[in-house]
mmCIF file with all atom_site columns, C-alpha atoms in Angstrom:
data_model
loop_
_atom_site.group_PDB
_atom_site.id
_atom_site.type_symbol
_atom_site.label_atom_id
_atom_site.label_alt_id
_atom_site.label_comp_id
_atom_site.label_asym_id
_atom_site.label_entity_id
_atom_site.label_seq_id
_atom_site.pdbx_PDB_ins_code
_atom_site.Cartn_x
_atom_site.Cartn_y
_atom_site.Cartn_z
_atom_site.occupancy
_atom_site.B_iso_or_equiv
_atom_site.pdbx_formal_charge
_atom_site.auth_seq_id
_atom_site.auth_comp_id
_atom_site.auth_asym_id
_atom_site.auth_atom_id
_atom_site.pdbx_PDB_model_num
ATOM 1   C CA . MET A 1 1   ? 14.061  1.108   -3.878  1.00 81.00 ? 1   MET A CA 1
ATOM 2   C CA . PRO A 1 2   ? 14.560  2.628   -0.445  1.00 87.00 ? 2   PRO A CA 1
ATOM 3   C CA . HIS A 1 3   ? 13.633  0.850   2.771   1.00 90.00 ? 3   HIS A CA 1
ATOM 4   C CA . LEU A 1 4   ? 11.577  2.487   5.482   1.00 92.00 ? 4   LEU A CA 1
ATOM 5   C CA . ASP A 1 5   ? 11.404  1.318   9.096   1.00 94.00 ? 5   ASP A CA 1
ATOM 6   C CA . VAL A 1 6   ? 8.099   2.004   10.861  1.00 95.00 ? 6   VAL A CA 1
ATOM 7   C CA . ASN A 1 7   ? 6.501   0.974   14.151  1.00 95.00 ? 7   ASN A CA 1
ATOM 8   C CA . ILE A 1 8   ? 2.866   -0.048  14.387  1.00 96.00 ? 8   ILE A CA 1
ATOM 9   C CA . MET A 1 9   ? 1.590   -0.870  17.872  1.00 95.00 ? 9   MET A CA 1
ATOM 10  C CA . GLY A 1 10  ? 5.146   -1.356  19.102  1.00 93.00 ? 10  GLY A CA 1
ATOM 11  C CA . GLN A 1 11  ? 6.005   -3.810  16.327  1.00 94.00 ? 11  GLN A CA 1
ATOM 12  C CA . SER A 1 12  ? 8.789   -2.832  13.940  1.00 96.00 ? 12  SER A CA 1
ATOM 13  C CA . TYR A 1 13  ? 8.291   -3.274  10.192  1.00 95.00 ? 13  TYR A CA 1
ATOM 14  C CA . ARG A 1 14  ? 10.763  -2.735  7.363   1.00 95.00 ? 14  ARG A CA 1
ATOM 15  C CA . LEU A 1 15  ? 8.939   -1.642  4.234   1.00 93.00 ? 15  LEU A CA 1
ATOM 16  C CA . VAL A 1 16  ? 10.043  -1.030  0.680   1.00 92.00 ? 16  VAL A CA 1
ATOM 17  C CA . CYS A 1 17  ? 8.721   2.140   -0.894  1.00 88.00 ? 17  CYS A CA 1
ATOM 18  C CA . LYS A 1 18  ? 8.996   4.083   -4.104  1.00 87.00 ? 18  LYS A CA 1
ATOM 19  C CA . ASP A 1 19  ? 11.757  6.640   -4.340  1.00 85.00 ? 19  ASP A CA 1
ATOM 20  C CA . ASP A 1 20  ? 9.312   9.503   -3.828  1.00 87.00 ? 20  ASP A CA 1
ATOM 21  C CA . GLY A 1 21  ? 6.880   7.634   -1.550  1.00 89.00 ? 21  GLY A CA 1
ATOM 22  C CA . GLU A 1 22  ? 8.642   7.657   1.812   1.00 91.00 ? 22  GLU A CA 1
ATOM 23  C CA . ARG A 1 23  ? 6.716   10.577  3.262   1.00 91.00 ? 23  ARG A CA 1
ATOM 24  C CA . SER A 1 24  ? 3.264   9.276   2.302   1.00 91.00 ? 24  SER A CA 1
ATOM 25  C CA . LEU A 1 25  ? 4.077   5.729   3.446   1.00 92.00 ? 25  LEU A CA 1
ATOM 26  C CA . ARG A 1 26  ? 5.325   7.040   6.788   1.00 93.00 ? 26  ARG A CA 1
ATOM 27  C CA . GLN A 1 27  ? 2.126   9.099   7.168   1.00 94.00 ? 27  GLN A CA 1
ATOM 28  C CA . ALA A 1 28  ? 0.015   6.027   6.349   1.00 93.00 ? 28  ALA A CA 1
ATOM 29  C CA . ALA A 1 29  ? 1.904   3.928   8.905   1.00 95.00 ? 29  ALA A CA 1
ATOM 30  C CA . ASN A 1 30  ? 1.480   6.624   11.565  1.00 95.00 ? 30  ASN A CA 1
ATOM 31  C CA . TYR A 1 31  ? -2.239  6.903   10.777  1.00 95.00 ? 31  TYR A CA 1
ATOM 32  C CA . LEU A 1 32  ? -2.703  3.129   10.993  1.00 96.00 ? 32  LEU A CA 1
ATOM 33  C CA . ASP A 1 33  ? -0.691  3.000   14.223  1.00 96.00 ? 33  ASP A CA 1
ATOM 34  C CA . SER A 1 34  ? -2.959  5.666   15.703  1.00 96.00 ? 34  SER A CA 1
ATOM 35  C CA . LYS A 1 35  ? -6.123  3.796   14.677  1.00 96.00 ? 35  LYS A CA 1
ATOM 36  C CA . MET A 1 36  ? -4.872  0.459   15.980  1.00 96.00 ? 36  MET A CA 1
ATOM 37  C CA . CYS A 1 37  ? -3.625  1.915   19.281  1.00 96.00 ? 37  CYS A CA 1
ATOM 38  C CA . THR A 1 38  ? -6.986  3.623   19.826  1.00 95.00 ? 38  THR A CA 1
ATOM 39  C CA . ILE A 1 39  ? -8.784  0.299   19.364  1.00 95.00 ? 39  ILE A CA 1
ATOM 40  C CA . ARG A 1 40  ? -6.293  -1.526  21.597  1.00 95.00 ? 40  ARG A CA 1
ATOM 41  C CA . ASP A 1 41  ? -6.460  1.132   24.312  1.00 95.00 ? 41  ASP A CA 1
ATOM 42  C CA . ALA A 1 42  ? -10.253 0.954   24.401  1.00 94.00 ? 42  ALA A CA 1
ATOM 43  C CA . GLY A 1 43  ? -9.671  -2.522  25.853  1.00 90.00 ? 43  GLY A CA 1
ATOM 44  C CA . LYS A 1 44  ? -12.642 -4.234  24.236  1.00 88.00 ? 44  LYS A CA 1
ATOM 45  C CA . ILE A 1 45  ? -10.766 -6.093  21.484  1.00 90.00 ? 45  ILE A CA 1
ATOM 46  C CA . LYS A 1 46  ? -7.951  -8.550  22.135  1.00 90.00 ? 46  LYS A CA 1
ATOM 47  C CA . GLY A 1 47  ? -5.520  -9.866  19.565  1.00 93.00 ? 47  GLY A CA 1
ATOM 48  C CA . ASN A 1 48  ? -3.489  -7.887  17.081  1.00 93.00 ? 48  ASN A CA 1
ATOM 49  C CA . ASP A 1 49  ? -5.140  -9.572  14.099  1.00 94.00 ? 49  ASP A CA 1
ATOM 50  C CA . ARG A 1 50  ? -8.611  -8.496  15.250  1.00 95.00 ? 50  ARG A CA 1
ATOM 51  C CA . ILE A 1 51  ? -7.377  -4.989  16.000  1.00 96.00 ? 51  ILE A CA 1
ATOM 52  C CA . ALA A 1 52  ? -5.797  -4.801  12.528  1.00 96.00 ? 52  ALA A CA 1
ATOM 53  C CA . VAL A 1 53  ? -9.013  -5.934  10.827  1.00 96.00 ? 53  VAL A CA 1
ATOM 54  C CA . LEU A 1 54  ? -11.142 -3.412  12.751  1.00 95.00 ? 54  LEU A CA 1
ATOM 55  C CA . ALA A 1 55  ? -8.671  -0.635  11.961  1.00 96.00 ? 55  ALA A CA 1
ATOM 56  C CA . ALA A 1 56  ? -8.642  -1.625  8.279   1.00 96.00 ? 56  ALA A CA 1
ATOM 57  C CA . LEU A 1 57  ? -12.449 -1.603  8.180   1.00 96.00 ? 57  LEU A CA 1
ATOM 58  C CA . GLY A 1 58  ? -12.503 1.828   9.776   1.00 94.00 ? 58  GLY A CA 1
ATOM 59  C CA . VAL A 1 59  ? -9.976  3.223   7.318   1.00 94.00 ? 59  VAL A CA 1
ATOM 60  C CA . ALA A 1 60  ? -11.841 1.644   4.371   1.00 93.00 ? 60  ALA A CA 1
ATOM 61  C CA . ALA A 1 61  ? -15.124 3.152   5.577   1.00 90.00 ? 61  ALA A CA 1
ATOM 62  C CA . GLU A 1 62  ? -13.467 6.571   5.864   1.00 89.00 ? 62  GLU A CA 1
ATOM 63  C CA . PHE A 1 63  ? -12.010 6.230   2.364   1.00 86.00 ? 63  PHE A CA 1
ATOM 64  C CA . LEU A 1 64  ? -15.306 5.185   0.804   1.00 82.00 ? 64  LEU A CA 1
ATOM 65  C CA . SER A 1 65  ? -17.174 8.072   2.431   1.00 83.00 ? 65  SER A CA 1
ATOM 66  C CA . ILE A 1 66  ? -14.794 10.769  1.150   1.00 81.00 ? 66  ILE A CA 1
ATOM 67  C CA . ARG A 1 67  ? -16.310 13.270  -1.240  1.00 79.00 ? 67  ARG A CA 1
ATOM 68  C CA . ALA A 1 68  ? -14.513 15.235  -3.926  1.00 71.00 ? 68  ALA A CA 1
ATOM 69  C CA . PRO A 1 69  ? -14.166 18.886  -2.859  1.00 75.00 ? 69  PRO A CA 1
ATOM 70  C CA . GLN A 1 70  ? -15.531 20.228  -6.134  1.00 80.00 ? 70  GLN A CA 1
ATOM 71  C CA . GLY A 1 71  ? -16.549 19.159  -9.609  1.00 80.00 ? 71  GLY A CA 1
ATOM 72  C CA . PRO A 1 72  ? -19.307 17.089  -11.170 1.00 82.00 ? 72  PRO A CA 1
ATOM 73  C CA . LEU A 1 73  ? -18.969 14.239  -8.664  1.00 79.00 ? 73  LEU A CA 1
ATOM 74  C CA . SER A 1 74  ? -18.630 16.359  -5.528  1.00 81.00 ? 74  SER A CA 1
ATOM 75  C CA . ASP A 1 75  ? -22.045 15.340  -4.220  1.00 84.00 ? 75  ASP A CA 1
ATOM 76  C CA . LEU A 1 76  ? -21.144 11.625  -4.339  1.00 84.00 ? 76  LEU A CA 1
ATOM 77  C CA . THR A 1 77  ? -18.967 9.491   -2.086  1.00 84.00 ? 77  THR A CA 1
ATOM 78  C CA . ILE A 1 78  ? -16.351 7.237   -3.625  1.00 82.00 ? 78  ILE A CA 1
ATOM 79  C CA . LEU A 1 79  ? -18.568 4.259   -2.823  1.00 85.00 ? 79  LEU A CA 1
ATOM 80  C CA . GLU A 1 80  ? -21.492 5.880   -4.656  1.00 87.00 ? 80  GLU A CA 1
ATOM 81  C CA . VAL A 1 81  ? -19.265 6.584   -7.665  1.00 86.00 ? 81  VAL A CA 1
ATOM 82  C CA . LYS A 1 82  ? -18.156 2.937   -7.706  1.00 88.00 ? 82  LYS A CA 1
ATOM 83  C CA . GLN A 1 83  ? -21.792 1.806   -7.536  1.00 90.00 ? 83  GLN A CA 1
ATOM 84  C CA . LYS A 1 84  ? -22.759 4.098   -10.430 1.00 89.00 ? 84  LYS A CA 1
ATOM 85  C CA . ILE A 1 85  ? -19.852 2.812   -12.519 1.00 92.00 ? 85  ILE A CA 1
ATOM 86  C CA . SER A 1 86  ? -20.905 -0.787  -11.817 1.00 94.00 ? 86  SER A CA 1
ATOM 87  C CA . ALA A 1 87  ? -24.464 0.039   -12.852 1.00 94.00 ? 87  ALA A CA 1
ATOM 88  C CA . MET A 1 88  ? -23.177 1.621   -16.083 1.00 93.00 ? 88  MET A CA 1
ATOM 89  C CA . HIS A 1 89  ? -21.124 -1.511  -16.797 1.00 94.00 ? 89  HIS A CA 1
ATOM 90  C CA . ALA A 1 90  ? -24.230 -3.655  -16.360 1.00 93.00 ? 90  ALA A CA 1
ATOM 91  C CA . VAL A 1 91  ? -26.221 -1.460  -18.771 1.00 93.00 ? 91  VAL A CA 1
ATOM 92  C CA . LEU A 1 92  ? -23.423 -1.572  -21.338 1.00 91.00 ? 92  LEU A CA 1
ATOM 93  C CA . ASP A 1 93  ? -23.035 -5.344  -20.983 1.00 89.00 ? 93  ASP A CA 1
ATOM 94  C CA . ASN A 1 94  ? -26.770 -5.820  -21.519 1.00 89.00 ? 94  ASN A CA 1
ATOM 95  C CA . ALA A 1 95  ? -26.733 -3.536  -24.547 1.00 86.00 ? 95  ALA A CA 1
ATOM 96  C CA . LEU A 1 96  ? -23.685 -5.176  -26.115 1.00 83.00 ? 96  LEU A CA 1
ATOM 97  C CA . THR A 1 97  ? -24.590 -8.817  -25.501 1.00 83.00 ? 97  THR A CA 1
ATOM 98  C CA . PRO A 1 98  ? -26.903 -9.041  -28.556 1.00 77.00 ? 98  PRO A CA 1
ATOM 99  C CA . GLN A 1 99  ? -24.087 -7.603  -30.669 1.00 73.00 ? 99  GLN A CA 1
ATOM 100 C CA . GLU A 1 100 ? -21.845 -10.584 -29.882 1.00 70.00 ? 100 GLU A CA 1
ATOM 101 C CA . ASN A 1 101 ? -24.058 -12.779 -32.050 1.00 69.00 ? 101 ASN A CA 1
ATOM 102 C CA . LEU A 1 102 ? -23.228 -10.612 -35.089 1.00 65.00 ? 102 LEU A CA 1
ATOM 103 C CA . PHE A 1 103 ? -19.571 -11.621 -35.006 1.00 62.00 ? 103 PHE A CA 1
#
């Protein structure tokens, strides 16, 4: 597997990536670097670990709010889809629990 050297907030990291994943991993590192530098430059948060956590929360919130561009789920965010799937699992578990006694 190829190695990729990236810089995030001035810190160098050597990462291992899939053979065809260098471009996307580099884009992810650049995106994270941008988020973390924005938080650092705002001057309100001190400590790289806190900056990293806030950046990760921001990226996770962005990810969970993304909507599919078209299709049957296009009116739902990823978080809403996950919640609906969890609710379906609960309904199925409740429906199947009495069946366990038959075996």
